[in-house]
Short mmCIF file of C-alpha atoms and ligand atoms in Angstrom, two decimals:
data_model
loop_
_atom_site.label_atom_id
_atom_site.label_comp_id
_atom_site.label_asym_id
_atom_site.label_seq_id
_atom_site.Cartn_x
_atom_site.Cartn_y
_atom_site.Cartn_z
CA MET F 67 241.50 122.13 42.05
CA ASN F 68 239.05 119.17 40.56
CA ALA F 69 235.48 118.53 41.56
CA HIS F 70 236.13 116.05 44.17
CA GLN F 71 238.50 118.77 46.19
CA ARG F 72 235.39 120.72 46.61
CA TYR F 73 231.25 120.27 47.28
CA LEU F 74 229.23 121.16 44.59
CA GLY F 75 228.87 124.85 44.48
CA ALA F 76 230.97 125.82 47.42
CA ASP F 77 232.79 128.66 45.73
CA SER F 78 232.82 130.94 48.54
CA SER F 79 235.94 132.00 50.78
CA ILE F 80 235.78 131.05 54.25
CA ASP F 81 235.81 134.82 55.66
CA GLU F 82 232.56 135.67 53.60
CA ALA F 83 230.47 132.34 53.78
CA ASP F 84 227.56 131.99 55.63
CA VAL F 85 227.95 127.96 55.73
CA VAL F 86 231.16 126.51 56.18
CA LEU F 87 231.42 122.71 55.26
CA VAL F 88 234.36 120.68 57.11
CA GLY F 89 235.49 117.20 56.28
CA VAL F 90 236.28 114.91 59.31
CA PRO F 91 238.15 111.91 57.93
CA PHE F 92 238.14 110.01 61.59
CA ASP F 93 236.99 106.44 61.81
CA GLY F 94 238.95 105.57 64.88
CA THR F 95 236.52 103.98 66.63
CA ALA F 96 234.59 102.28 64.14
CA SER F 97 233.45 98.91 65.95
CA PHE F 98 231.86 96.85 62.67
CA ARG F 99 233.26 98.33 59.32
CA PRO F 100 235.76 101.05 58.91
CA GLY F 101 236.08 103.52 56.14
CA ALA F 102 234.35 106.62 57.20
CA ARG F 103 237.05 108.43 57.13
CA PHE F 104 236.86 108.30 53.30
CA GLY F 105 233.01 109.63 53.59
CA PRO F 106 234.24 113.57 52.94
CA GLN F 107 235.68 112.79 49.45
CA GLY F 108 233.16 110.45 48.67
CA ILE F 109 230.41 113.06 49.59
CA ARG F 110 232.26 115.76 47.42
CA PHE F 111 232.65 113.48 44.32
CA TRP F 112 229.01 112.30 44.65
CA SER F 113 227.90 115.98 45.09
CA ASP F 114 228.31 116.77 41.48
CA ALA F 115 225.59 114.42 40.78
CA LEU F 116 222.97 116.56 41.98
CA GLU F 117 221.42 119.91 41.04
CA THR F 118 222.31 123.03 42.90
CA TYR F 119 218.78 124.04 42.94
CA SER F 120 216.37 122.77 45.41
CA ARG F 121 212.63 123.21 44.97
CA PRO F 122 211.67 122.77 48.78
CA PHE F 123 213.79 125.29 49.81
CA ASN F 124 213.45 127.50 46.46
CA ALA F 125 217.21 128.01 46.96
CA ASP F 126 219.94 127.55 44.62
CA LEU F 127 223.46 126.77 46.01
CA GLU F 128 225.04 128.91 43.46
CA ASP F 129 223.20 131.59 45.30
CA LEU F 130 224.64 130.75 48.75
CA LYS F 131 227.71 132.27 50.37
CA LEU F 132 228.98 128.40 50.89
CA ALA F 133 232.75 127.47 51.31
CA ASP F 134 234.20 124.27 51.90
CA ALA F 135 237.25 124.28 54.18
CA GLY F 136 238.62 120.95 52.92
CA ASP F 137 239.30 118.22 55.37
CA LEU F 138 240.88 118.71 58.86
CA ARG F 139 244.40 117.15 58.80
CA ILE F 140 243.87 114.66 61.55
CA LEU F 141 245.16 110.81 61.85
CA PRO F 142 242.44 108.37 62.46
CA ALA F 143 244.41 106.58 65.45
CA ASP F 144 244.78 110.00 67.39
CA TRP F 145 241.41 110.89 68.72
CA GLN F 146 242.79 113.99 71.12
CA ARG F 147 244.38 115.37 68.07
CA ALA F 148 241.11 115.29 65.91
CA ALA F 149 238.83 116.48 68.93
CA GLY F 150 241.07 119.45 68.99
CA GLU F 151 241.21 120.34 65.79
CA ILE F 152 237.63 119.85 65.37
CA HIS F 153 236.83 122.04 68.63
CA GLN F 154 239.19 124.72 67.31
CA THR F 155 237.66 124.80 63.73
CA VAL F 156 233.75 124.93 64.89
CA GLU F 157 234.82 127.72 67.28
CA LYS F 158 236.66 129.56 64.41
CA ILE F 159 233.48 129.15 62.16
CA LEU F 160 230.93 130.51 64.99
CA GLN F 161 233.08 133.54 65.64
CA LEU F 162 233.19 134.17 62.19
CA GLU F 163 229.23 134.13 62.49
CA ALA F 164 228.91 131.30 60.14
CA VAL F 165 227.28 127.85 60.49
CA PRO F 166 229.77 124.56 60.12
CA ILE F 167 228.38 121.75 58.83
CA MET F 168 230.84 118.73 59.49
CA MET F 169 231.07 116.01 57.01
CA GLY F 170 232.15 112.58 58.78
CA GLY F 171 233.71 110.87 59.78
CA GLU F 172 232.18 108.55 62.29
CA HIS F 173 229.88 109.75 64.72
CA LEU F 174 232.31 110.57 67.75
CA ILE F 175 233.15 113.70 65.68
CA THR F 176 230.02 115.06 66.68
CA LEU F 177 231.17 115.40 70.76
CA PRO F 178 233.62 118.11 70.19
CA ALA F 179 231.76 120.05 67.79
CA VAL F 180 228.84 120.08 70.17
CA GLU F 181 231.01 121.44 72.92
CA ALA F 182 232.42 124.17 70.94
CA THR F 183 228.63 124.96 69.62
CA ALA F 184 227.56 124.98 73.36
CA ALA F 185 230.36 126.95 74.33
CA ALA F 186 229.05 129.94 71.71
CA PHE F 187 225.34 129.21 72.08
CA PRO F 188 224.15 128.77 75.71
CA GLY F 189 220.63 126.83 75.69
CA LEU F 190 221.97 124.36 72.98
CA VAL F 191 219.35 121.67 71.75
CA VAL F 192 221.11 118.91 70.28
CA VAL F 193 218.67 117.19 67.43
CA HIS F 194 219.82 113.80 66.79
CA MET F 195 218.85 111.43 63.75
CA ASP F 196 220.17 108.18 64.14
CA ALA F 197 218.99 104.09 64.12
CA HIS F 198 221.35 103.72 66.88
CA MET F 199 220.78 105.32 70.59
CA ASP F 200 224.56 106.03 71.19
CA LEU F 201 223.70 106.39 74.60
CA ARG F 202 225.98 103.66 76.00
CA ASP F 203 228.37 104.63 78.97
CA ASP F 204 230.89 102.81 77.82
CA TYR F 205 231.31 100.59 74.59
CA GLU F 206 233.72 97.67 75.48
CA GLY F 207 235.48 99.81 78.40
CA VAL F 208 236.08 102.68 75.89
CA GLY F 209 233.89 105.81 77.02
CA LEU F 210 234.55 107.82 73.69
CA SER F 211 233.25 106.00 71.00
CA HIS F 212 230.76 106.28 68.15
CA ALA F 213 228.42 104.39 70.56
CA THR F 214 228.43 106.71 73.46
CA VAL F 215 228.77 109.99 71.76
CA MET F 216 225.08 111.02 72.87
CA ARG F 217 225.63 109.87 76.32
CA ARG F 218 228.61 112.46 76.37
CA VAL F 219 226.49 115.21 74.59
CA MET F 220 223.58 114.42 77.04
CA GLU F 221 226.17 115.03 79.95
CA LYS F 222 227.19 118.37 78.08
CA VAL F 223 223.86 119.97 77.21
CA GLY F 224 221.46 118.29 80.01
CA SER F 225 218.94 115.34 79.47
CA ASP F 226 216.09 118.08 78.42
CA SER F 227 218.11 119.13 75.82
CA LEU F 228 218.66 116.12 73.80
CA LEU F 229 215.98 115.20 71.21
CA GLN F 230 216.30 111.92 69.18
CA TYR F 231 214.53 110.93 65.81
CA GLY F 232 214.68 107.46 64.15
CA ILE F 233 215.89 105.03 66.75
CA ARG F 234 215.34 101.54 66.17
CA SER F 235 218.56 99.88 68.06
CA GLY F 236 220.21 100.18 71.38
CA THR F 237 220.58 98.22 74.59
CA ARG F 238 218.15 97.53 77.15
CA GLU F 239 219.73 100.45 79.54
CA GLU F 240 220.12 102.68 76.56
CA TRP F 241 216.22 102.06 75.66
CA ALA F 242 215.72 102.91 79.78
CA LEU F 243 217.75 105.95 79.99
CA SER F 244 215.82 107.09 76.76
CA ASP F 245 212.45 106.75 78.06
CA GLU F 246 213.33 107.81 81.41
CA ASN F 247 214.29 111.14 79.84
CA ASP F 248 211.95 110.93 77.02
CA THR F 249 214.62 111.95 74.54
CA LEU F 250 212.67 109.68 71.53
CA ILE F 251 210.21 111.76 69.61
CA SER F 252 208.07 109.92 67.36
CA ASP F 253 205.85 112.92 65.70
CA ILE F 254 208.86 115.18 63.62
CA GLU F 255 206.10 117.87 63.48
CA THR F 256 206.40 118.64 67.32
CA PHE F 257 209.84 119.39 67.20
CA PRO F 258 209.23 123.17 66.72
CA ASP F 259 206.62 123.22 69.63
CA ILE F 260 209.24 121.55 71.90
CA ILE F 261 212.14 123.60 70.85
CA GLY F 262 211.20 126.84 70.00
CA ASP F 263 213.58 129.47 69.80
CA ARG F 264 216.66 127.98 71.24
CA PRO F 265 219.53 127.04 69.22
CA VAL F 266 219.97 123.91 67.70
CA TYR F 267 222.76 121.47 66.57
CA LEU F 268 221.38 118.91 64.05
CA SER F 269 223.11 115.59 63.73
CA ILE F 270 222.30 113.06 61.28
CA ASP F 271 223.87 109.97 61.39
CA LEU F 272 223.22 108.48 57.83
CA ASP F 273 222.33 104.87 59.15
CA VAL F 274 218.66 106.30 60.00
CA LEU F 275 218.08 105.77 56.70
CA ASP F 276 217.32 102.16 55.62
CA PRO F 277 220.46 99.95 54.61
CA SER F 278 218.17 99.49 51.10
CA ILE F 279 218.90 103.02 50.58
CA MET F 280 221.91 103.65 52.43
CA PRO F 281 223.91 100.68 52.45
CA GLU F 282 227.49 102.38 52.94
CA THR F 283 227.74 103.32 56.41
CA GLY F 284 229.51 101.54 59.36
CA THR F 285 226.74 99.71 61.20
CA PRO F 286 223.66 99.49 58.86
CA GLU F 287 220.43 98.57 60.84
CA PRO F 288 217.13 97.16 58.93
CA GLY F 289 214.09 98.86 59.42
CA GLY F 290 214.89 102.35 58.66
CA ILE F 291 213.12 105.41 57.32
CA SER F 292 213.08 106.05 53.41
CA PHE F 293 214.79 109.33 51.82
CA SER F 294 211.59 111.03 51.79
CA GLN F 295 210.77 110.75 55.57
CA LEU F 296 214.43 111.76 56.25
CA HIS F 297 213.71 114.73 53.96
CA LYS F 298 210.40 115.65 55.76
CA ALA F 299 212.27 115.51 59.15
CA ILE F 300 214.82 118.23 58.11
CA LEU F 301 212.03 120.30 56.62
CA ALA F 302 210.20 120.05 60.00
CA CYS F 303 213.34 121.87 61.48
CA ARG F 304 212.72 125.05 59.22
CA GLY F 305 211.87 127.89 61.31
CA LEU F 306 214.19 126.92 64.13
CA HIS F 307 217.28 128.32 64.76
CA VAL F 308 219.99 125.76 63.46
CA VAL F 309 223.49 127.01 63.96
CA ALA F 310 225.69 124.16 63.42
CA GLY F 311 225.74 120.30 62.10
CA ASP F 312 226.67 117.21 60.90
CA VAL F 313 226.17 114.41 58.52
CA VAL F 314 228.27 111.19 59.83
CA GLU F 315 229.21 107.80 59.16
CA TYR F 316 228.86 107.46 55.27
CA CYS F 317 231.54 104.86 54.45
CA PRO F 318 232.16 104.48 50.84
CA ILE F 319 233.01 101.06 49.35
CA PRO F 320 236.76 101.55 48.20
CA GLY F 321 237.22 103.95 45.26
CA TRP F 322 234.53 106.78 44.85
CA GLY F 323 231.56 104.64 46.46
CA GLY F 324 228.50 103.72 45.39
CA PRO F 325 225.45 105.57 44.57
CA SER F 326 224.39 105.68 47.88
CA GLY F 327 226.88 108.48 47.85
CA ALA F 328 224.40 110.56 46.10
CA VAL F 329 221.91 110.16 49.20
CA ALA F 330 224.76 111.22 51.50
CA ALA F 331 225.58 114.20 49.39
CA LYS F 332 222.07 115.00 49.19
CA VAL F 333 221.70 115.09 52.76
CA VAL F 334 224.43 117.27 53.04
CA ARG F 335 222.72 119.97 50.43
CA GLU F 336 219.39 119.88 52.47
CA LEU F 337 221.24 120.57 55.77
CA ILE F 338 223.27 123.49 54.08
CA PHE F 339 219.63 124.88 52.49
CA LEU F 340 218.01 124.41 56.15
CA THR F 341 220.87 126.39 58.18
CA ALA F 342 221.51 128.95 55.22
CA GLU F 343 217.60 129.78 55.34
CA SER F 344 217.82 129.74 59.59
CA ARG F 345 220.80 131.74 59.49
CA ASN F 346 219.07 134.53 57.60
CA LEU F 347 215.55 134.13 59.46
MN1 MN G 535 225.46 107.35 65.49
MN1 MN G 536 223.86 104.58 64.00
#
């Protein structure tokens, strides 16, 4: 096995792991730039550029029981099959009492992962960090798309269980829906008070970052947050019961991608530390 086949420090078996990474190479509904299917392998490659130790978490990947289950065997043109694979995989990892972290892939992959997580954890709250609302009812007539995923999630978990952060783009209707349901959180420090001890699914669409930091994404949107702001948002979730999550929409330039791969890999690393810490609370 070469270094690209496994995320940094992921040397546990799935059965003994506390946190399990899963690559989901699906980009079948990409509407602008496709290529997120290459995201998981790009993240694994760039993870080698990182340290295993995180100062803010005072934790080391080498000390965690971290597994990398590899990529799901899916076809980018076959959503039904992909959705089934994602659902079953998340269900199985949760049954093993581990935390599943999906590495996308485009954002639609979040829907079956949330469905499986919500079945195991009633009262699930979805925390959604993104440049885009993703609250369209349909996109060009298609109800299942990266642009509609949070609308479907909201229908699943209820409008009071979706919290959004970093959003700066959406249609007039999406903004109205968000305003009506008060989904947008501007002060990240208020997350713990709002969520309390409810279980959390954390979904991070990397285009929440400014394109100057994260150019390799399917739908770049100017005016985004910095890496330190995203990091602060992740740290604000410490103490929450984070039971599953994903990092989506890394769309590497052909080959092994450019240096924003290191950004994607580091966001995954911090989500690993967050969930590992949460699991042991
Ligand atoms: Mn998104
Ligand atoms: Mn987005």
